[in-house]
Tab-separated table of C-alpha atoms in Angstrom:
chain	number	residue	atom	x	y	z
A	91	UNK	CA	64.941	137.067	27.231
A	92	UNK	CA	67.503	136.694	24.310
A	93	UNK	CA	70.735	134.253	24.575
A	94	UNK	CA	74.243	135.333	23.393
A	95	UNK	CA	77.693	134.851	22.809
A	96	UNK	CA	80.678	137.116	23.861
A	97	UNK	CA	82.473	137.896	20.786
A	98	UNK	CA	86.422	137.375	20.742
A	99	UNK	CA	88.257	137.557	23.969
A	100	UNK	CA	86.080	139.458	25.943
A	101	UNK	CA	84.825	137.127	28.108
A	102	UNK	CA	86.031	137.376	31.588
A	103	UNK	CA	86.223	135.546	34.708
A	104	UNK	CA	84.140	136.060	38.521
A	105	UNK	CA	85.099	134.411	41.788
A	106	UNK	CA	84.358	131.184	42.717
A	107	UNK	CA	81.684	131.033	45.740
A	108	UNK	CA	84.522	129.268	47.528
A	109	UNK	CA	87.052	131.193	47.795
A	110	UNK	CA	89.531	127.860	48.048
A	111	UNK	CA	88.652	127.740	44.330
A	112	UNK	CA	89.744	130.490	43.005
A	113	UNK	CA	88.193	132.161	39.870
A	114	UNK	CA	85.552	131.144	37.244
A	115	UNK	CA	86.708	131.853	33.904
A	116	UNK	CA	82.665	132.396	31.533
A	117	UNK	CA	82.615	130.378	28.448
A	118	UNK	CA	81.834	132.361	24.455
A	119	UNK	CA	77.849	131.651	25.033
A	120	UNK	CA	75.586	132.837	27.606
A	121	UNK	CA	72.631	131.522	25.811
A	122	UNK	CA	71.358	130.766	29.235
A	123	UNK	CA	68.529	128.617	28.080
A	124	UNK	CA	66.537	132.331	27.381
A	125	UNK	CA	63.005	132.115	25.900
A	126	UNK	CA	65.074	133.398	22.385
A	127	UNK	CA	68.367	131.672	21.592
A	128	UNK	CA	71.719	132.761	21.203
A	129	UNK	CA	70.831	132.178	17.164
A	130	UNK	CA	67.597	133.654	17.445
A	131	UNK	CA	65.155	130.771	17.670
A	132	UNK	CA	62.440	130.152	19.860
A	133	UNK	CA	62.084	127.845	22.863
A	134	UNK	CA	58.626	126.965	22.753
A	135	UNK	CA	57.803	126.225	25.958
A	136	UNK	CA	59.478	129.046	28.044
A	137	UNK	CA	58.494	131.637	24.790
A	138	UNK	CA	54.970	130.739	24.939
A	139	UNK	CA	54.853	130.629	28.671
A	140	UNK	CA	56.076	134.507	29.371
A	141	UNK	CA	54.142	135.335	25.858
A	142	UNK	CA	50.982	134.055	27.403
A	143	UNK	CA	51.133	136.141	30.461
A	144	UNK	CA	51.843	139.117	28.659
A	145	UNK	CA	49.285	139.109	26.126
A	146	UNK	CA	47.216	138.855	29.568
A	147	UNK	CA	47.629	142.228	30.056
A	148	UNK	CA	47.893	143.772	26.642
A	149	UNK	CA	45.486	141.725	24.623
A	150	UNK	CA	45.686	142.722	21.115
A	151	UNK	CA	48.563	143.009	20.798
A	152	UNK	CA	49.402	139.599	18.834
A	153	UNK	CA	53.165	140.087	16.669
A	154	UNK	CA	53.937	137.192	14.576
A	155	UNK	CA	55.680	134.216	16.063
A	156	UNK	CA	59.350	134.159	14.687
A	157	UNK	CA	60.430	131.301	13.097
A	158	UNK	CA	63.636	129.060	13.541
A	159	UNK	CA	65.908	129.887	10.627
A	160	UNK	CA	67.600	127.177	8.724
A	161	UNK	CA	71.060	126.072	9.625
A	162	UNK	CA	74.169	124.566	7.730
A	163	UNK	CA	75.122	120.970	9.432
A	164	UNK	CA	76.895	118.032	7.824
A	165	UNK	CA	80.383	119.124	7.172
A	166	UNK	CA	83.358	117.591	8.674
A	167	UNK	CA	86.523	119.378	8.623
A	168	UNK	CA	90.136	118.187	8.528
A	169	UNK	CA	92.325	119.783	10.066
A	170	UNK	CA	96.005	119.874	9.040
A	171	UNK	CA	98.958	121.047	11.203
A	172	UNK	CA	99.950	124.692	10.267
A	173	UNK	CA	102.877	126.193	12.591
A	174	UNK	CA	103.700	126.389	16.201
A	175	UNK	CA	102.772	129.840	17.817
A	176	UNK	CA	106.562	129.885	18.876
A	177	UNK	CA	106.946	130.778	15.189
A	178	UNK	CA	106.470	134.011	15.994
A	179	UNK	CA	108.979	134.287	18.578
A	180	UNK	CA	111.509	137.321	17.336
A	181	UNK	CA	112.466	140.593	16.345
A	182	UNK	CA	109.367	141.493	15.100
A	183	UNK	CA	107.778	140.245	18.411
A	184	UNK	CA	110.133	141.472	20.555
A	185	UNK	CA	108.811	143.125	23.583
A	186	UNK	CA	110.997	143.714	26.338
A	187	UNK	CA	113.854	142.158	27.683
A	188	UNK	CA	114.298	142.475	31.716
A	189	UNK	CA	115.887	140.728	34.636
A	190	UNK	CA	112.784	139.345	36.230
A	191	UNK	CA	109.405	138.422	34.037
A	192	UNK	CA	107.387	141.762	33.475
A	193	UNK	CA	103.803	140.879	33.935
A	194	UNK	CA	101.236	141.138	30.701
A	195	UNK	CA	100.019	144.939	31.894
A	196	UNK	CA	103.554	146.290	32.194
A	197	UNK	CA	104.225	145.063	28.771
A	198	UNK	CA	101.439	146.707	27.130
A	199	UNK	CA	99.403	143.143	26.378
A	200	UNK	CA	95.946	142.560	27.224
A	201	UNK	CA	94.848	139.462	25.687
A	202	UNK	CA	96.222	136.410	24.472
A	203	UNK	CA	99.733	135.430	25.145
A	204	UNK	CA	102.920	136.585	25.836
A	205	UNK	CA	106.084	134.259	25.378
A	206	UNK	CA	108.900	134.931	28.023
A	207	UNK	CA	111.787	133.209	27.309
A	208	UNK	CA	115.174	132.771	29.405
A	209	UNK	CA	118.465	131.315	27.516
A	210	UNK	CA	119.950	128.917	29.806
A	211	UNK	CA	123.380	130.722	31.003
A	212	UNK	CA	126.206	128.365	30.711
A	213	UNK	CA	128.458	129.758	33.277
A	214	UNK	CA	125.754	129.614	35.994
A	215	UNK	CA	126.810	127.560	38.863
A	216	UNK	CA	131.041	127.539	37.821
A	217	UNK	CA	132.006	129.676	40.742
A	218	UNK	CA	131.327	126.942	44.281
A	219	UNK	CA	127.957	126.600	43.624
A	220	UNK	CA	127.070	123.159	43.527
A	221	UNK	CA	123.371	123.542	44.198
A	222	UNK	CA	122.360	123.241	40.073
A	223	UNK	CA	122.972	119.192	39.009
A	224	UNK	CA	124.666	120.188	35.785
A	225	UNK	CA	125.776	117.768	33.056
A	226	UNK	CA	129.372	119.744	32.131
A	227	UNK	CA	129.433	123.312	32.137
A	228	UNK	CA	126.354	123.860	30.279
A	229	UNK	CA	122.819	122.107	31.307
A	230	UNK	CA	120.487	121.376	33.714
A	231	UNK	CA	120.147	117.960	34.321
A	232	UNK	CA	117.101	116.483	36.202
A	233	UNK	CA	116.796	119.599	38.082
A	234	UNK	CA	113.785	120.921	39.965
A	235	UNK	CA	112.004	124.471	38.285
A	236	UNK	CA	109.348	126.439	40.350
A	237	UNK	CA	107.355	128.853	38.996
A	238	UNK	CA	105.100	131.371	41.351
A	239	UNK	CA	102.126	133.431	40.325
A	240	UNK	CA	101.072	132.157	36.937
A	241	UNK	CA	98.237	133.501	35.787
A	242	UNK	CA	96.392	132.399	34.368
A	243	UNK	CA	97.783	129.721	32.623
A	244	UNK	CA	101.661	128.414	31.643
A	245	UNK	CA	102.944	126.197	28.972
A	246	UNK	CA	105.931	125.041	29.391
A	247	UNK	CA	108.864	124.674	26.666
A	248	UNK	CA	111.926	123.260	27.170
A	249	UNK	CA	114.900	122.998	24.663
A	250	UNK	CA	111.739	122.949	22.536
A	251	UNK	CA	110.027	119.816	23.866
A	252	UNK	CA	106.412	120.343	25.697
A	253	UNK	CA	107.107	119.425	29.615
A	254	UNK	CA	104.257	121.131	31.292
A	255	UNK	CA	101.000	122.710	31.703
A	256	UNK	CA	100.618	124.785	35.015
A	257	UNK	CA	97.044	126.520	36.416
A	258	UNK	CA	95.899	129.890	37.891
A	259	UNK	CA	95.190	128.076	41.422
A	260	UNK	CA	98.460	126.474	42.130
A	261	UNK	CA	100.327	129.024	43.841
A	262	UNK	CA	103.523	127.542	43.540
A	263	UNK	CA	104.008	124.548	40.841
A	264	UNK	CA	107.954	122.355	41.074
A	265	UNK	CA	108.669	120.061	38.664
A	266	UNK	CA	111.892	118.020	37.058
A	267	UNK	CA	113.526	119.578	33.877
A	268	UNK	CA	116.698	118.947	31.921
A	269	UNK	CA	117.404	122.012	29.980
A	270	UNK	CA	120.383	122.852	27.881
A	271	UNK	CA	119.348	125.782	25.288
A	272	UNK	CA	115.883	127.449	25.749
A	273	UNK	CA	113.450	127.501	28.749
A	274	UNK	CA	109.831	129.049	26.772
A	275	UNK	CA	107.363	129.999	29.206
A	276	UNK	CA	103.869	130.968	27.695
A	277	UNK	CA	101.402	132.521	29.550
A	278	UNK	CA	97.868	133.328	28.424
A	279	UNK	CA	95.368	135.432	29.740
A	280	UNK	CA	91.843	134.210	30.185
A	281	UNK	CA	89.750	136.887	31.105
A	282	UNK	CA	90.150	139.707	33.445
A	283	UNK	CA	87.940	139.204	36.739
A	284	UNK	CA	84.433	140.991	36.030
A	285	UNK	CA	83.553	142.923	39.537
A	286	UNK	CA	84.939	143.291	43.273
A	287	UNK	CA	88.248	144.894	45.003
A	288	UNK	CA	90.064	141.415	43.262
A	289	UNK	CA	90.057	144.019	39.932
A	290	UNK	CA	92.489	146.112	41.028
A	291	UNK	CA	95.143	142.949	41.692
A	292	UNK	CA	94.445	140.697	38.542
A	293	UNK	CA	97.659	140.815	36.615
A	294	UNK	CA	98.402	138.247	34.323
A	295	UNK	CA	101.689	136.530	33.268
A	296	UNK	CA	104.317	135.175	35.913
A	297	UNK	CA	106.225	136.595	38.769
A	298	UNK	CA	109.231	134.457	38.654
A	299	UNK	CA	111.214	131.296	37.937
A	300	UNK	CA	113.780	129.003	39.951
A	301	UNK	CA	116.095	126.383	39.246
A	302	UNK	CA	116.743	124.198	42.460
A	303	UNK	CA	115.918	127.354	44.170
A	304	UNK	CA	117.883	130.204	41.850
A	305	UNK	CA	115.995	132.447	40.501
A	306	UNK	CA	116.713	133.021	36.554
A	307	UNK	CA	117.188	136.331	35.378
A	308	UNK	CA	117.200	137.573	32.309
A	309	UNK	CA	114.137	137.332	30.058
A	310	UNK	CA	112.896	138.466	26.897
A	311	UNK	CA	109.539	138.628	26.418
A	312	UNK	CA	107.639	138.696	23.184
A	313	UNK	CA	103.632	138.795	21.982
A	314	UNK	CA	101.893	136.001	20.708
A	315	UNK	CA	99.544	136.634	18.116
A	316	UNK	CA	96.282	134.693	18.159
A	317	UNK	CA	93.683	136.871	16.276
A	318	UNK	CA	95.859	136.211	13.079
A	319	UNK	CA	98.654	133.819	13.509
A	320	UNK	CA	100.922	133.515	10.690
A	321	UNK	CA	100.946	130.776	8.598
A	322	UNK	CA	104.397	128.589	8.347
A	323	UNK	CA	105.562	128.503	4.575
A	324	UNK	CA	107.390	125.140	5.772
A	325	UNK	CA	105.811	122.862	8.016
A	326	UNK	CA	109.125	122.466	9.854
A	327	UNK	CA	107.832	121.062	13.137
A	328	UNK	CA	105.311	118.310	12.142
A	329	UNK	CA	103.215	116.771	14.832
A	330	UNK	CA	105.124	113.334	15.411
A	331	UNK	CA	104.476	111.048	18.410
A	332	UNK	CA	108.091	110.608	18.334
A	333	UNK	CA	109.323	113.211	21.582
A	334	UNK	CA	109.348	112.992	25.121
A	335	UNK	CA	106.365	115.762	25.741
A	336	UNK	CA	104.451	115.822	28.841
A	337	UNK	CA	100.726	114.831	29.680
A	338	UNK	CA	98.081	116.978	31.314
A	339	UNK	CA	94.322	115.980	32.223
A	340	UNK	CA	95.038	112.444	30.992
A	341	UNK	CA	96.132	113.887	27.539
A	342	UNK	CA	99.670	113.702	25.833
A	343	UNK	CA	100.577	117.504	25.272
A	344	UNK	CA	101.719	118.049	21.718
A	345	UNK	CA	105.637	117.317	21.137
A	346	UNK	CA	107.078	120.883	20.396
A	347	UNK	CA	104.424	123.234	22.026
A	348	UNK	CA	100.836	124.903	21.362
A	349	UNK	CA	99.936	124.933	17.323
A	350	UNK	CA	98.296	126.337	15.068
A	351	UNK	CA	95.868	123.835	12.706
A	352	UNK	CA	93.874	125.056	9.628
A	353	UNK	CA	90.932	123.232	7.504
A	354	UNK	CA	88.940	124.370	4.169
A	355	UNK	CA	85.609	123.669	2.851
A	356	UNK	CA	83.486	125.120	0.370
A	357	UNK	CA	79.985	126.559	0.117
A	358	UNK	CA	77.655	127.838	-2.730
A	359	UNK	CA	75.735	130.496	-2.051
A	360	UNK	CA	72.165	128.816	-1.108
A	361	UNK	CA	74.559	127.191	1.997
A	362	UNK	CA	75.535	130.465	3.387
A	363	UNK	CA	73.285	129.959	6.817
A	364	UNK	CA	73.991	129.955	10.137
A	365	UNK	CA	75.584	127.320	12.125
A	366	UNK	CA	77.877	125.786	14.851
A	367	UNK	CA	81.346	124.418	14.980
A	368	UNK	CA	81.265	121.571	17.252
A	369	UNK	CA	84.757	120.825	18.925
A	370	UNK	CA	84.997	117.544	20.523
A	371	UNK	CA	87.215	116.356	23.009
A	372	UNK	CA	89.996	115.087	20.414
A	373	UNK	CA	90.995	118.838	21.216
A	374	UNK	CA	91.672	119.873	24.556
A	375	UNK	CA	91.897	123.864	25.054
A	376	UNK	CA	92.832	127.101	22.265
A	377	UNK	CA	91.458	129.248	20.324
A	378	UNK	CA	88.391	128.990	17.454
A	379	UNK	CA	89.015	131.736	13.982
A	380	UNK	CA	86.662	131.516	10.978
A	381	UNK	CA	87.957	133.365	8.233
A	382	UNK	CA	89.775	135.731	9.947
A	383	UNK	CA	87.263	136.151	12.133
A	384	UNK	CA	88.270	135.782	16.280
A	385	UNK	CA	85.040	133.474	17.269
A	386	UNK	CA	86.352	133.045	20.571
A	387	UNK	CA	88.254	130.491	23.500
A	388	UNK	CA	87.427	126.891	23.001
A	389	UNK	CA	87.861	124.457	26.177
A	390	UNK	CA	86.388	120.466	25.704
A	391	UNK	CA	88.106	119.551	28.495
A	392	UNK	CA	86.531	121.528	30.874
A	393	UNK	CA	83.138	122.158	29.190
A	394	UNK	CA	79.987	122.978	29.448
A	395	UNK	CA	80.238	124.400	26.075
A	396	UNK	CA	81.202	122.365	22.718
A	397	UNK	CA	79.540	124.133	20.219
A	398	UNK	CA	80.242	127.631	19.101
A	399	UNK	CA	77.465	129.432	17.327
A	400	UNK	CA	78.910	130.920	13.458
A	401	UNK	CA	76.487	133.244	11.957
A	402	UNK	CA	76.049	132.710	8.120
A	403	UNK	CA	77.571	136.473	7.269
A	404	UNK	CA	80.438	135.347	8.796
A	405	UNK	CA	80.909	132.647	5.806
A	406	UNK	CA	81.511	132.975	2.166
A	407	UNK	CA	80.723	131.556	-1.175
A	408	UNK	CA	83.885	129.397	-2.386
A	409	UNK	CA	86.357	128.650	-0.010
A	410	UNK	CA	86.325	129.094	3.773
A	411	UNK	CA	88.728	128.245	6.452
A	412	UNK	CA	88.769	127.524	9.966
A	413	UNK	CA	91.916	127.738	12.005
A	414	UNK	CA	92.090	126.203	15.618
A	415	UNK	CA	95.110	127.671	18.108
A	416	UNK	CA	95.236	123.909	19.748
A	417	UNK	CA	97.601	125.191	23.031
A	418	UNK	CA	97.591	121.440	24.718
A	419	UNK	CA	96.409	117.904	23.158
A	420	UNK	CA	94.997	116.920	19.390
A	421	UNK	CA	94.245	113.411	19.795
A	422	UNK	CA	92.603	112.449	16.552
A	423	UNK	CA	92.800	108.761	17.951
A	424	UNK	CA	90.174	108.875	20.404
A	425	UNK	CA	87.866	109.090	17.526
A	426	UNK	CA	88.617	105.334	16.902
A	427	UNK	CA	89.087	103.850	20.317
A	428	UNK	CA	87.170	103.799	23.733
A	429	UNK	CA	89.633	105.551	25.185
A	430	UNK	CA	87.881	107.391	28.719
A	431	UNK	CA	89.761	110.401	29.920
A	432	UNK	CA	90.966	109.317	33.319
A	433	UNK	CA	90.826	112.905	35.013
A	434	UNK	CA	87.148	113.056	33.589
A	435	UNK	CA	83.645	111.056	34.677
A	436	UNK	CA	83.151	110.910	31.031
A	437	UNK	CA	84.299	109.735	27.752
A	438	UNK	CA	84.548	111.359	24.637
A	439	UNK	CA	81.879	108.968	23.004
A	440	UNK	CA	78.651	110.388	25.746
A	441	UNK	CA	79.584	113.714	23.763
A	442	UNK	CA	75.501	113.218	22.786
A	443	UNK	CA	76.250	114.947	19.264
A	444	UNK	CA	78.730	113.121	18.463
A	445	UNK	CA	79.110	113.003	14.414
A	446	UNK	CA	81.383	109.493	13.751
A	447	UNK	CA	84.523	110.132	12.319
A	448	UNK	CA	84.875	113.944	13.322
A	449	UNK	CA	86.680	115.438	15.864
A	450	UNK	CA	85.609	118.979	14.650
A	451	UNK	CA	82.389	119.942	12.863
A	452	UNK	CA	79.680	121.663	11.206
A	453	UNK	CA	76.361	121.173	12.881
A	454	UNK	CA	72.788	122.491	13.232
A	455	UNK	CA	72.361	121.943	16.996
A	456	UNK	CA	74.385	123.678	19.850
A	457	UNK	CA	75.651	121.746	22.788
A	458	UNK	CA	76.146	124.404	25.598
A	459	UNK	CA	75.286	122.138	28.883
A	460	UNK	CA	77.871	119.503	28.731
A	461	UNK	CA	79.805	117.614	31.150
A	462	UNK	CA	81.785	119.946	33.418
A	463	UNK	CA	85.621	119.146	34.828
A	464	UNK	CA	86.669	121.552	36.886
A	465	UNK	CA	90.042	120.787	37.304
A	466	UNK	CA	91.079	120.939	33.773
């Protein structure tokens, strides 16, 4: 009858009807087209039809017809690079530090991410072993890494450049690295399965990590924190085009890692109504916080859902800011080409809400039932 959104990160995941795919992780809203919306408005047609019937059988009983409340649209936002979420990576974050990766349960963490990160040991392969192409006595060079049971997600740092983006459903993922400091590994969770014997076996994190078929030891692991992620006093790692990162889903990863980006706006106090943030696909995959507040996961790239639903108590007169936990691509630049996402049967200009000149912004109409990519 009435539409919502999960709040936060407690949406969850069920499992796909074939079991070759894996798990479906739920998006924020599950207005589900209902008679009421997720913002309390009224379909008309479905309303009226189940009011009809039931007014059938308890005539009389006539309550007034809600009506649709006003909503705040027209504001673009601007988004500025912040910090990288790797910030965080210290003392103060320090976990654990263990021979093998410690999944996300044994480490006490239940949402979000967890950062495991291995210091490449410059004496490994001295001794005979000839098995690790090494470039003197202390890299990696063009070497293969395989990581098994990431879940559900894995971003992959190396000597601080962003090499690769690994899924849930590949069971065992090898790929070329050259490494010579830091290998940062950061896994996120993305909802615990909902229902079914699958409950009692859903860990998140990783299992383990090999180089040319070593496995490294030695890892330190340390919590990421998205509900409030500090701001950087310096913006020491700007987001330059300028490093060798990877791509994923047709995308260019950012340079140096997941980031955090913040934009202001203002609002008197007759503009305090409700509304929805529409993220378009110059964003790829994070997390969406209005002051302060943890709206939820955002994912354009795999869709339905663009539009997240921000009730007007959750904004304030005078200044207001909305920070985005961008963990793959921002590619402001699609918003002035034709550029067509090659791992998608869409482009970013069908998005049929599209507001020129915005890649993220204030609107009075949600957009739930968008294109879908599975594979993203």
């Amino acid at each position: 009858w009435h539409g919502g959104s999960t709040p936060g990160l407690n949406t969850g995941a069920s499992l796909a009807d074939n079991p070759a795919d894996g798990i479906v992780f739920s998006p924020q809203s599950y207005d589900f087209n209902a008679p009421v919306t997720e913002h309390g408005d009224i379909r008309p047609d479905k309303y009226w039809a189940v009011r009809n019937v039931t007014e059938k059988h308890f005539p009389g009983n006539k309550l007034p017809v809600p009506s649709n409340s006003l909503k705040l649209s027209g504001i673009t936002l601007h988004p500025a690079f912040s910090s990288l979420i790797t910030d965080q990576i210290g003392p103060a974050s320090h976990l654990a530090t263990s021979p093998l990766p410690l999944t996300m349960e044994e480490l006490g963490v239940f949402e979000g991410v967890v950062a495991y990160q291995h210091e490449v040991d410059t004496t490994l392969g001295r001794k005979g072993d000839t098995t690790l192409r090494r470039r003197g006595d202390s890299t990696f060079e063009e070497s293969v890494m395989s990581l098994k049971g990431v879940r559900d997600r894995a971003y992959v740092i190396v000597d601080g450049v962003f090499v690769k983006v690994l899924r849930r459903d590949e069971d065992t993922v090898n790929f070329t690295i050259s490494a010579s400091k830091t290998i940062t590994i950061l896994a996120e969770n993305m909802g615990y399965i909902n229902f079914g014997k699958e409950m009692k076996t859903d860990y998140k994190g990783i299992k383990s990590v090999t180089i040319n078929g070593i496995e490294l030891k030695h890892w330190m692991h340390y919590k990421i924190d998205v509900r409030k992620p500090p701001q950087a006093e310096k913006q020491t790692h700007p987001n330059s085009d300028g490093m060798a990162a990877g791509k994923f889903n047709g995308k260019q990863l950012l340079p140096n890692g997941p980031a955090v980006f913040t934009a202001t706006f203002k609002l008197d106090g007759s503009q305090l109504a409700d509304t929805f943030i529409n993220i378009t696909e110059c964003w790829s995959k994070g997390y969406l916080i209005v002051n302060d507040i943890m709206v939820g996961r955002y994912w354009p790239d795999a869709g339905p859902q663009f539009t997240h639903y921000i009730p007007g108590v959750w904004l304030r007169e005078g200044e207001n800011t909305v920070t985005l936990i961008e963990l793959q691509s921002y590619l402001p630049s699609l918003l002035s080409s034709n550029h067509s996402l090659s791992s998608h049967s869409h482009s970013y200009h069908s998005h049929p809400y599209h507001s020129p000149g915005a890649c993220i912004y204030l609107t009075d109409t949600p957009f739930l039932d968008g294109p879908v990519n599975p594979r993203a």
